[in-house]
mmCIF file of C-alpha atoms in Angstrom:
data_model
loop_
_atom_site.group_PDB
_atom_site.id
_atom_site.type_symbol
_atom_site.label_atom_id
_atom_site.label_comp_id
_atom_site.label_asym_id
_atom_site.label_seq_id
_atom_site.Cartn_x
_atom_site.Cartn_y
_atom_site.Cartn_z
ATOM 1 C CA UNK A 1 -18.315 18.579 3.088
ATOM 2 C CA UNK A 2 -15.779 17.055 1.015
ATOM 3 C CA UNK A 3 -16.335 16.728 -2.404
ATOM 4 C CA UNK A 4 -14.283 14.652 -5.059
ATOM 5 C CA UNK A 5 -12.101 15.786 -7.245
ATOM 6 C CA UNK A 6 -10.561 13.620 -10.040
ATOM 7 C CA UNK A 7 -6.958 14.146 -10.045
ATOM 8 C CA UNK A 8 -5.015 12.373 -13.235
ATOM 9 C CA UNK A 9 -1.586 12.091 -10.745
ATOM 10 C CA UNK A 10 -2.630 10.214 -8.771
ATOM 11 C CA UNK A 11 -5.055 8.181 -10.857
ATOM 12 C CA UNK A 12 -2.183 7.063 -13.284
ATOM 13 C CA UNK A 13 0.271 6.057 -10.254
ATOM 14 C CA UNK A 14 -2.795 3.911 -8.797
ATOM 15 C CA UNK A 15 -3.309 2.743 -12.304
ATOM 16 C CA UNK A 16 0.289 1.790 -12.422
ATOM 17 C CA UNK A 17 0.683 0.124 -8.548
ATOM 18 C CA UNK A 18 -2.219 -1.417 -7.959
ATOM 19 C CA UNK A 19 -1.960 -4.639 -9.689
ATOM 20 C CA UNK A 20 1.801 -5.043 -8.745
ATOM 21 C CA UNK A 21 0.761 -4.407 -4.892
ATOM 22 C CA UNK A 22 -1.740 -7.229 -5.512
ATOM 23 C CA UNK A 23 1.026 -9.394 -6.722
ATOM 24 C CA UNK A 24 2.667 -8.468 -3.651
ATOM 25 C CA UNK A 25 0.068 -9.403 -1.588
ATOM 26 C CA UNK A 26 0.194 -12.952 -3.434
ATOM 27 C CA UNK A 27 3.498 -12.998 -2.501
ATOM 28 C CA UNK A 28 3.418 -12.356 0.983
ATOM 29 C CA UNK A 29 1.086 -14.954 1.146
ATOM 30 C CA UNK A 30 3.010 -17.555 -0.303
ATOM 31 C CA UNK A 31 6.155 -16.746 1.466
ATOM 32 C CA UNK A 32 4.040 -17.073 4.933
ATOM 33 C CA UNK A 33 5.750 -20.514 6.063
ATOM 34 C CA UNK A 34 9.299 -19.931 5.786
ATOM 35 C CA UNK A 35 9.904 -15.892 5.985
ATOM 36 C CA UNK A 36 7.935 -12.953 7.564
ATOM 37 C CA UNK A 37 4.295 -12.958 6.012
ATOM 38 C CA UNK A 38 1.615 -14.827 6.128
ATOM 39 C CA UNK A 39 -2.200 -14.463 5.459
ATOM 40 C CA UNK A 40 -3.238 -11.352 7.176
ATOM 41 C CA UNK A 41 0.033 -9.515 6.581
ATOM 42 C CA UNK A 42 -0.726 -10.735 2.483
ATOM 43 C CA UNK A 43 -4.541 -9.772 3.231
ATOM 44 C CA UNK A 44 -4.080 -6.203 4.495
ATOM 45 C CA UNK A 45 -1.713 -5.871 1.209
ATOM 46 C CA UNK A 46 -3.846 -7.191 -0.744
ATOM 47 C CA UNK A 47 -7.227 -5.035 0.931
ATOM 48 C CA UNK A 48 -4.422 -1.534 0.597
ATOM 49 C CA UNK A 49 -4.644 -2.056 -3.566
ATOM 50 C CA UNK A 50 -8.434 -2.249 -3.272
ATOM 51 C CA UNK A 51 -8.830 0.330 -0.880
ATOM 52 C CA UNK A 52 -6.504 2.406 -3.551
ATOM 53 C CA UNK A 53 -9.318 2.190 -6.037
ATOM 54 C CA UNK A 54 -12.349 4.422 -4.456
ATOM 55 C CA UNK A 55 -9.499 6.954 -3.194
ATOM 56 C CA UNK A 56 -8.236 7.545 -6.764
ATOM 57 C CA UNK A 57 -11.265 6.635 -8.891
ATOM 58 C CA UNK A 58 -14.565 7.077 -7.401
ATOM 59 C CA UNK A 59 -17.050 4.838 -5.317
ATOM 60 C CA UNK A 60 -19.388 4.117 -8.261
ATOM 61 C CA UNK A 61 -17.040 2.756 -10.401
ATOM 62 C CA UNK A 62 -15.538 0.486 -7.701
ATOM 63 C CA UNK A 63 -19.051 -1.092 -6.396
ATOM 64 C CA UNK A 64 -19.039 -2.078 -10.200
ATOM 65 C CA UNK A 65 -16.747 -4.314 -10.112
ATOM 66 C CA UNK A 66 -16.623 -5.290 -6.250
ATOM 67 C CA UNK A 67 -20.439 -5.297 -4.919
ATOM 68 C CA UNK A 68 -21.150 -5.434 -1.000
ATOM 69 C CA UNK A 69 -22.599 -8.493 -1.906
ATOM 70 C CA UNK A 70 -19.360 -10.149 -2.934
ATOM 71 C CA UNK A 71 -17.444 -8.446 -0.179
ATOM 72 C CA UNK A 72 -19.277 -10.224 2.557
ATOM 73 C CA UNK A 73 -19.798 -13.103 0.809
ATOM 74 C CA UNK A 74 -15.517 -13.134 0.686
ATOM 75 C CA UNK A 75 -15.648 -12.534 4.355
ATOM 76 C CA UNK A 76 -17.649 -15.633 5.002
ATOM 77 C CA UNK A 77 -15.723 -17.893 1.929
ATOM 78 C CA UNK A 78 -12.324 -17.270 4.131
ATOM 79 C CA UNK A 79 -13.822 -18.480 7.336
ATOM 80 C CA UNK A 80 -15.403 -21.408 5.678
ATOM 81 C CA UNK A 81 -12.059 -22.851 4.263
ATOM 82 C CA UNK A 82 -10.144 -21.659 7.836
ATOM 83 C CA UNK A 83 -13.054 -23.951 9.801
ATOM 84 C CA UNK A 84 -14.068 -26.380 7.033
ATOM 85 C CA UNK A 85 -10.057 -27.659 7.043
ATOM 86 C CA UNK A 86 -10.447 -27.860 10.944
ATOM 87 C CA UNK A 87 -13.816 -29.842 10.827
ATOM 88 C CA UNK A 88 -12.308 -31.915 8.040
ATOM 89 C CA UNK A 89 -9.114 -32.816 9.764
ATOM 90 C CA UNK A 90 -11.442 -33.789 12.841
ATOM 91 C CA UNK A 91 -13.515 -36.065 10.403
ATOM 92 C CA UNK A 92 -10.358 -37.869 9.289
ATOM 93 C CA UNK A 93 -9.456 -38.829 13.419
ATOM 94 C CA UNK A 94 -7.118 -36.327 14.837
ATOM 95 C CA UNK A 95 -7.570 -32.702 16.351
ATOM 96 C CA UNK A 96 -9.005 -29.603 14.946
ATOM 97 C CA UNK A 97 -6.648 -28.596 12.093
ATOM 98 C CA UNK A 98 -4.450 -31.040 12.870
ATOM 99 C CA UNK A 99 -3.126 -30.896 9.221
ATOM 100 C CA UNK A 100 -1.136 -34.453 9.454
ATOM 101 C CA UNK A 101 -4.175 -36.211 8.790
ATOM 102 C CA UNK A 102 -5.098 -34.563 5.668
ATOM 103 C CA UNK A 103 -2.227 -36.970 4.116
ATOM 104 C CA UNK A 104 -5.387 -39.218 4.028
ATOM 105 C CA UNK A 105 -6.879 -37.406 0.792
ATOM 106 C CA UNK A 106 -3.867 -35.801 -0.303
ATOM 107 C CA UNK A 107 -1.226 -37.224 -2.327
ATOM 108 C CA UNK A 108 1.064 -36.310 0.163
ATOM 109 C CA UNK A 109 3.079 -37.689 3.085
ATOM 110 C CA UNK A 110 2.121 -36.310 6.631
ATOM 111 C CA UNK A 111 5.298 -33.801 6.972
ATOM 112 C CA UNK A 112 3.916 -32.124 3.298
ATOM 113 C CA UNK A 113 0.350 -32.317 4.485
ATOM 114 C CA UNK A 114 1.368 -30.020 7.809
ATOM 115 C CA UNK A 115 2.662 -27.825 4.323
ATOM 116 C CA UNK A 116 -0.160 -27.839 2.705
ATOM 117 C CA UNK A 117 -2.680 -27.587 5.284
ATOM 118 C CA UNK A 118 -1.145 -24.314 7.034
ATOM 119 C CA UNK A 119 -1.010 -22.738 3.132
ATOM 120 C CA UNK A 120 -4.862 -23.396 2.528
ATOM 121 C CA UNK A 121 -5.703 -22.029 5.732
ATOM 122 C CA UNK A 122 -3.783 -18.974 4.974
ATOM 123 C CA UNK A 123 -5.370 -18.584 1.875
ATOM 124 C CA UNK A 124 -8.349 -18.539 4.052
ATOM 125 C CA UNK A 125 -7.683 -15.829 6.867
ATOM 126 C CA UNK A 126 -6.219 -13.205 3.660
ATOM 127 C CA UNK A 127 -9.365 -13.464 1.648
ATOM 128 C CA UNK A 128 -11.652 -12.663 4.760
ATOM 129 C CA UNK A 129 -9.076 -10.272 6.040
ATOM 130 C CA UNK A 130 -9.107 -8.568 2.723
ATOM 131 C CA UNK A 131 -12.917 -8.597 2.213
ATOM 132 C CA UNK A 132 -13.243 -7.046 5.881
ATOM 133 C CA UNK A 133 -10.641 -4.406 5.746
ATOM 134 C CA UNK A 134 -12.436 -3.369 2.653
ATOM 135 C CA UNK A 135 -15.979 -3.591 4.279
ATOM 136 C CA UNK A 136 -15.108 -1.222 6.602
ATOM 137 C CA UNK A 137 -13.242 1.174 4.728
ATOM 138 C CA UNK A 138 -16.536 1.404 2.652
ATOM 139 C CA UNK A 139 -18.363 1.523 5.702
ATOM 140 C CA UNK A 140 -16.380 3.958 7.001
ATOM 141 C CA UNK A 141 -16.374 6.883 4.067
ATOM 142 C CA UNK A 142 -20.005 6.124 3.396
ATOM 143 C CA UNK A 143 -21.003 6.570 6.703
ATOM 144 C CA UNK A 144 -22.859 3.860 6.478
ATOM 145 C CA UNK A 145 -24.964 4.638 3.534
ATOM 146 C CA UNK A 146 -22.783 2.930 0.919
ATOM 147 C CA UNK A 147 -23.319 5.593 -1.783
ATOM 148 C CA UNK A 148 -21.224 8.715 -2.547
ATOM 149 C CA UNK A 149 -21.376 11.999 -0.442
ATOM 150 C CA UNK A 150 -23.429 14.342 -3.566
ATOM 151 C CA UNK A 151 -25.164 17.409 -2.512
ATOM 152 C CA UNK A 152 -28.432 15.677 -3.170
ATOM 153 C CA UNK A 153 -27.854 13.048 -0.286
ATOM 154 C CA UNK A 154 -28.450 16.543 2.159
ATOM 155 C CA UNK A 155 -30.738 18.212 -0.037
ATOM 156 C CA UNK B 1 31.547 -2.888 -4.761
ATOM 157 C CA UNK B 2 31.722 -1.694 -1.198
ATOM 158 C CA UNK B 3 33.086 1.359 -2.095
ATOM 159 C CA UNK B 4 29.923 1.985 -4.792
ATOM 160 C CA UNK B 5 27.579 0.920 -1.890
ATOM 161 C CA UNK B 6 29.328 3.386 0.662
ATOM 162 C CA UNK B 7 29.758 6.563 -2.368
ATOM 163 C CA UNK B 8 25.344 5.619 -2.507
ATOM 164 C CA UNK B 9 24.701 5.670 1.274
ATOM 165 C CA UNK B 10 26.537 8.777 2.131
ATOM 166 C CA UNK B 11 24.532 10.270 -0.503
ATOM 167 C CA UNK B 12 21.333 9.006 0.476
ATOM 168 C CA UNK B 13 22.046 10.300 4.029
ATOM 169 C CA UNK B 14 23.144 13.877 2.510
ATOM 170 C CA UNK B 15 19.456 13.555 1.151
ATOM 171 C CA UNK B 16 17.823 12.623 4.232
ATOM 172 C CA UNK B 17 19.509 15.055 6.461
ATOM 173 C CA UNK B 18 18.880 17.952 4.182
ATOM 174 C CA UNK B 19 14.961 16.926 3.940
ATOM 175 C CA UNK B 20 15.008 16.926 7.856
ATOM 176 C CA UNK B 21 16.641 20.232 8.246
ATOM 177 C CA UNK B 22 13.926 21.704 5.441
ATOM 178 C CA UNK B 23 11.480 20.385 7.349
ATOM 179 C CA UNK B 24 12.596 22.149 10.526
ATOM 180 C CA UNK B 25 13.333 25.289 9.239
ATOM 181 C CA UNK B 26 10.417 25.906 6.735
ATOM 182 C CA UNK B 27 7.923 28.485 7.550
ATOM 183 C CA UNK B 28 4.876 26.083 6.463
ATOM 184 C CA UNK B 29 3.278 23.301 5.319
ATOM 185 C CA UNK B 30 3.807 23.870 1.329
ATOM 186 C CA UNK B 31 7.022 24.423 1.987
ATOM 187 C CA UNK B 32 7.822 21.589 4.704
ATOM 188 C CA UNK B 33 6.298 18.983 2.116
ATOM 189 C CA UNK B 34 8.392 20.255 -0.749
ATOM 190 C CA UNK B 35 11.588 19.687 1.313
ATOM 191 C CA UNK B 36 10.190 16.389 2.769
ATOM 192 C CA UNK B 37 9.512 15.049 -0.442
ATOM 193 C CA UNK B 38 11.829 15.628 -2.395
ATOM 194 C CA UNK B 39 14.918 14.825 0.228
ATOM 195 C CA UNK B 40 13.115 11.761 1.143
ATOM 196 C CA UNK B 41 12.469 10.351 -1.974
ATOM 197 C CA UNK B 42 16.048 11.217 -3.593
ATOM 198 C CA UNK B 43 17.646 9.862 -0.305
ATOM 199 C CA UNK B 44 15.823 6.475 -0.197
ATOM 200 C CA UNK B 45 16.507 5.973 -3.693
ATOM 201 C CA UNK B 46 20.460 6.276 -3.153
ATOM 202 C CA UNK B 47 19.969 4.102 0.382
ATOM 203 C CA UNK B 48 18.129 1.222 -1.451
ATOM 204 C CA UNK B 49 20.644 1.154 -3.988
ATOM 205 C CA UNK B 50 23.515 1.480 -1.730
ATOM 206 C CA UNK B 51 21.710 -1.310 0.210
ATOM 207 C CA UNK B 52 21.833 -3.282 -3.479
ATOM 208 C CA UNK B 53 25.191 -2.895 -3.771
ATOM 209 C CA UNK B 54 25.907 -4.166 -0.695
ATOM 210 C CA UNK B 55 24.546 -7.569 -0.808
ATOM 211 C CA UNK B 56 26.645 -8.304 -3.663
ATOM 212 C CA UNK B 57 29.895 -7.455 -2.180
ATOM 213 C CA UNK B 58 30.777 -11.509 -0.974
ATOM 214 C CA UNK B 59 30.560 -12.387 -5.083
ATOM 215 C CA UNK B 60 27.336 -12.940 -7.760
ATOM 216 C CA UNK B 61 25.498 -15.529 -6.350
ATOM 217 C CA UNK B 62 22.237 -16.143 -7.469
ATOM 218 C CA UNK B 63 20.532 -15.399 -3.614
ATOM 219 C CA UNK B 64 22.371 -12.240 -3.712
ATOM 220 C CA UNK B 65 21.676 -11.282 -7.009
ATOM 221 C CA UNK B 66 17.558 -12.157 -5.977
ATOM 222 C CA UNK B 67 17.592 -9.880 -3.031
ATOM 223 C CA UNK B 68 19.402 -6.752 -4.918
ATOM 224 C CA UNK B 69 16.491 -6.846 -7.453
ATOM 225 C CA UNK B 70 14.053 -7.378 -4.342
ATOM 226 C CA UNK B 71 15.398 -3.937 -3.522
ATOM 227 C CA UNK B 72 15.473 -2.104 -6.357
ATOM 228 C CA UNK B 73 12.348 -3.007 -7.101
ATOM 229 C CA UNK B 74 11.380 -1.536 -3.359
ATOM 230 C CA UNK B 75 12.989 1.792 -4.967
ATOM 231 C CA UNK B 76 11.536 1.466 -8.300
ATOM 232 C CA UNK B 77 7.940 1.687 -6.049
ATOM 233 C CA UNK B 78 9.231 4.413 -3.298
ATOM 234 C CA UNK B 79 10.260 6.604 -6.445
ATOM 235 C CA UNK B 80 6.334 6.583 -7.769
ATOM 236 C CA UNK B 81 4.477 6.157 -4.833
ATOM 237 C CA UNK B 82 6.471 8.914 -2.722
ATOM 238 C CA UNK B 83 5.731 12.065 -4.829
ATOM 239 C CA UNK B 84 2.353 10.576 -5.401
ATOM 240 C CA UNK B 85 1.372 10.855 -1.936
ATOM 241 C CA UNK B 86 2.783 14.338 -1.102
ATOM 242 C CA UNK B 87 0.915 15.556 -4.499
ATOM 243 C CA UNK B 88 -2.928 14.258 -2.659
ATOM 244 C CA UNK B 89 -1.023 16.011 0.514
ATOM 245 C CA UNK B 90 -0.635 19.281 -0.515
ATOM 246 C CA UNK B 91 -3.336 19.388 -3.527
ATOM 247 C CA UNK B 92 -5.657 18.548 0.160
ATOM 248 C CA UNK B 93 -4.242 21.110 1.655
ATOM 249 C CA UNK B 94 -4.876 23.944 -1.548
ATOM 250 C CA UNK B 95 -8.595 22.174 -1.313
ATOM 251 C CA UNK B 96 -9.160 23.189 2.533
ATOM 252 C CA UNK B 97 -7.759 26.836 1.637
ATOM 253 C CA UNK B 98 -4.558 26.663 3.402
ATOM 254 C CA UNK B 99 -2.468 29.809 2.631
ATOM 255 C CA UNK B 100 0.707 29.700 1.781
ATOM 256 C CA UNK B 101 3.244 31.727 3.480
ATOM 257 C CA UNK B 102 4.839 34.940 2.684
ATOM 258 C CA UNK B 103 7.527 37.045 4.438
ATOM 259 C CA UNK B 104 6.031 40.500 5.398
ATOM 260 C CA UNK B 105 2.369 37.827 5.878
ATOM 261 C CA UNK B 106 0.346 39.325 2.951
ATOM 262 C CA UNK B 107 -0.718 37.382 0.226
ATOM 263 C CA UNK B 108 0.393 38.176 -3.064
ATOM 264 C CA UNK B 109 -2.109 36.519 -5.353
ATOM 265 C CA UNK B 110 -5.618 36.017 -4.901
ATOM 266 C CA UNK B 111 -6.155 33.328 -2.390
ATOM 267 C CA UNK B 112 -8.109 30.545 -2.484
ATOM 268 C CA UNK B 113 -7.616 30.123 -6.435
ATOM 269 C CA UNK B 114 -10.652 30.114 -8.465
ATOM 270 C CA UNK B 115 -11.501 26.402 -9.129
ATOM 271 C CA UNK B 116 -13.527 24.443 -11.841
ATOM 272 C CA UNK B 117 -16.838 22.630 -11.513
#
């Protein structure tokens, strides 16, 4: 059985990294149109800091801040804004995310709106891939139980 | 600035090829890691910076000047991250009892080391 240690090395480094992989992750995303990247390049980035944070720290303190409620609710939010842009360019006459049309409600002229379109999508597919990766990570190490591995879980 | 870049690069390679003959020759897995690590990191470092160098050898332009901080700051984040991750390697390996080598094979201090609750 493996039992966790706290370890202040590797705490500090994560300390250190994590939020600067997360701007990373940002920045993959946001590079995505016009250079290798994109949303689930950015998301599995972006999932590696929070994945950092139960390795270094423990499990407890990251279901504090980042509940299985709000990881699956994530998952869902990413395929709602992939679809809903789909479903809304279909509303506005042309094909499912067919982004042109979007220059309807944006300020925008078709060419931009292709621009747009393909970075709110991508926005999208990294915050469900992130929430997922995460989901099963926890899934994973847990076992299934999503609570820490004491000795009083096989007492 | 190409000579800078190429003084860097041959280092960096004296660095790597040292970590890969340590980790041929080394009796075991402390050992390996110790070479691996520390040839690794020491030799990416002097790559990346080689690599820094490089990009500004056709003059300062602002692109240029954008990617060599792009790579230092790729080095800046090898140099933590690197011995990080061989530390939780080999601190593993001390937690699943691995013993280290010795050369007539009998252990000198008392092995595994007591640990705290």
């Amino acid at each position: 059985m493996i039992q966790h240690q706290e370890d202040i090395i590797i705490q500090t480094v994560c300390r250190i990294l994590i939020p600067f992989m997360q701007v990373y992750g940002l920045y993959v995303l946001a590079h995505g149109h016009g250079s290798p990247g994109g949303g689930f390049q950015g998301g599995c980035i972006f999932a590696a800091s929070f994945i950092l944070m139960p390795i270094a720290f423990d499990l407890a303190a990251f279901k504090k801040r980042f509940a299985e409620k709000r990881i699956i609710l994530l998952c869902s939010l990413g395929v709602f804004i992939y679809a809903g842009i789909g479903w809304l360019c279909l509303l506005l006459g042309g094909n499912f995310l067919d982004y042109g049309e979007l220059s309807a409600i944006l300020p925008v002229d078709p060419v931009m709106a292709r621009y747009y379109g393909i970075a709110i999508i991508e926005t999208g597919v990294q915050i469900t891939v992130m929430a997922v990766m995460v989901s099963i990570f926890i899934n994973l190490i847990t076992g299934g139980r999503h609570k820490e591995e004491t000795q009083e879980n096989y007492d | 600035m190409i000579i800078g870049a190429k003084i860097f690069m041959i280092a960096g390679l004296f660095f790597f090829t040292t970590a890969a003959i340590g980790f041929l020759r080394f009796p075991d897995f402390y050992t390996r890691m110790h070479a691996t690590a520390k040839g690794d990191t020491l030799g990416t470092l002097f790559f990346v910076i080689g690599l820094a160098l490089y990009t500004l050898h056709h003059g300062f332009h602002w692109f240029s000047i954008v990617n060599s901080i792009k790579l230092i700051s790729i080095a800046v984040f090898w140099f933590l991250a690197s011995p990080t991750a061989t530390h939780a390697l080999l601190r593993s390996a001390l937690e699943s009892d691995l013993v280290p080598w010795t050369k007539d094979k009998k252990v000198i201090v008392a092995w595994p080391p007591k640990r705290r609750k």
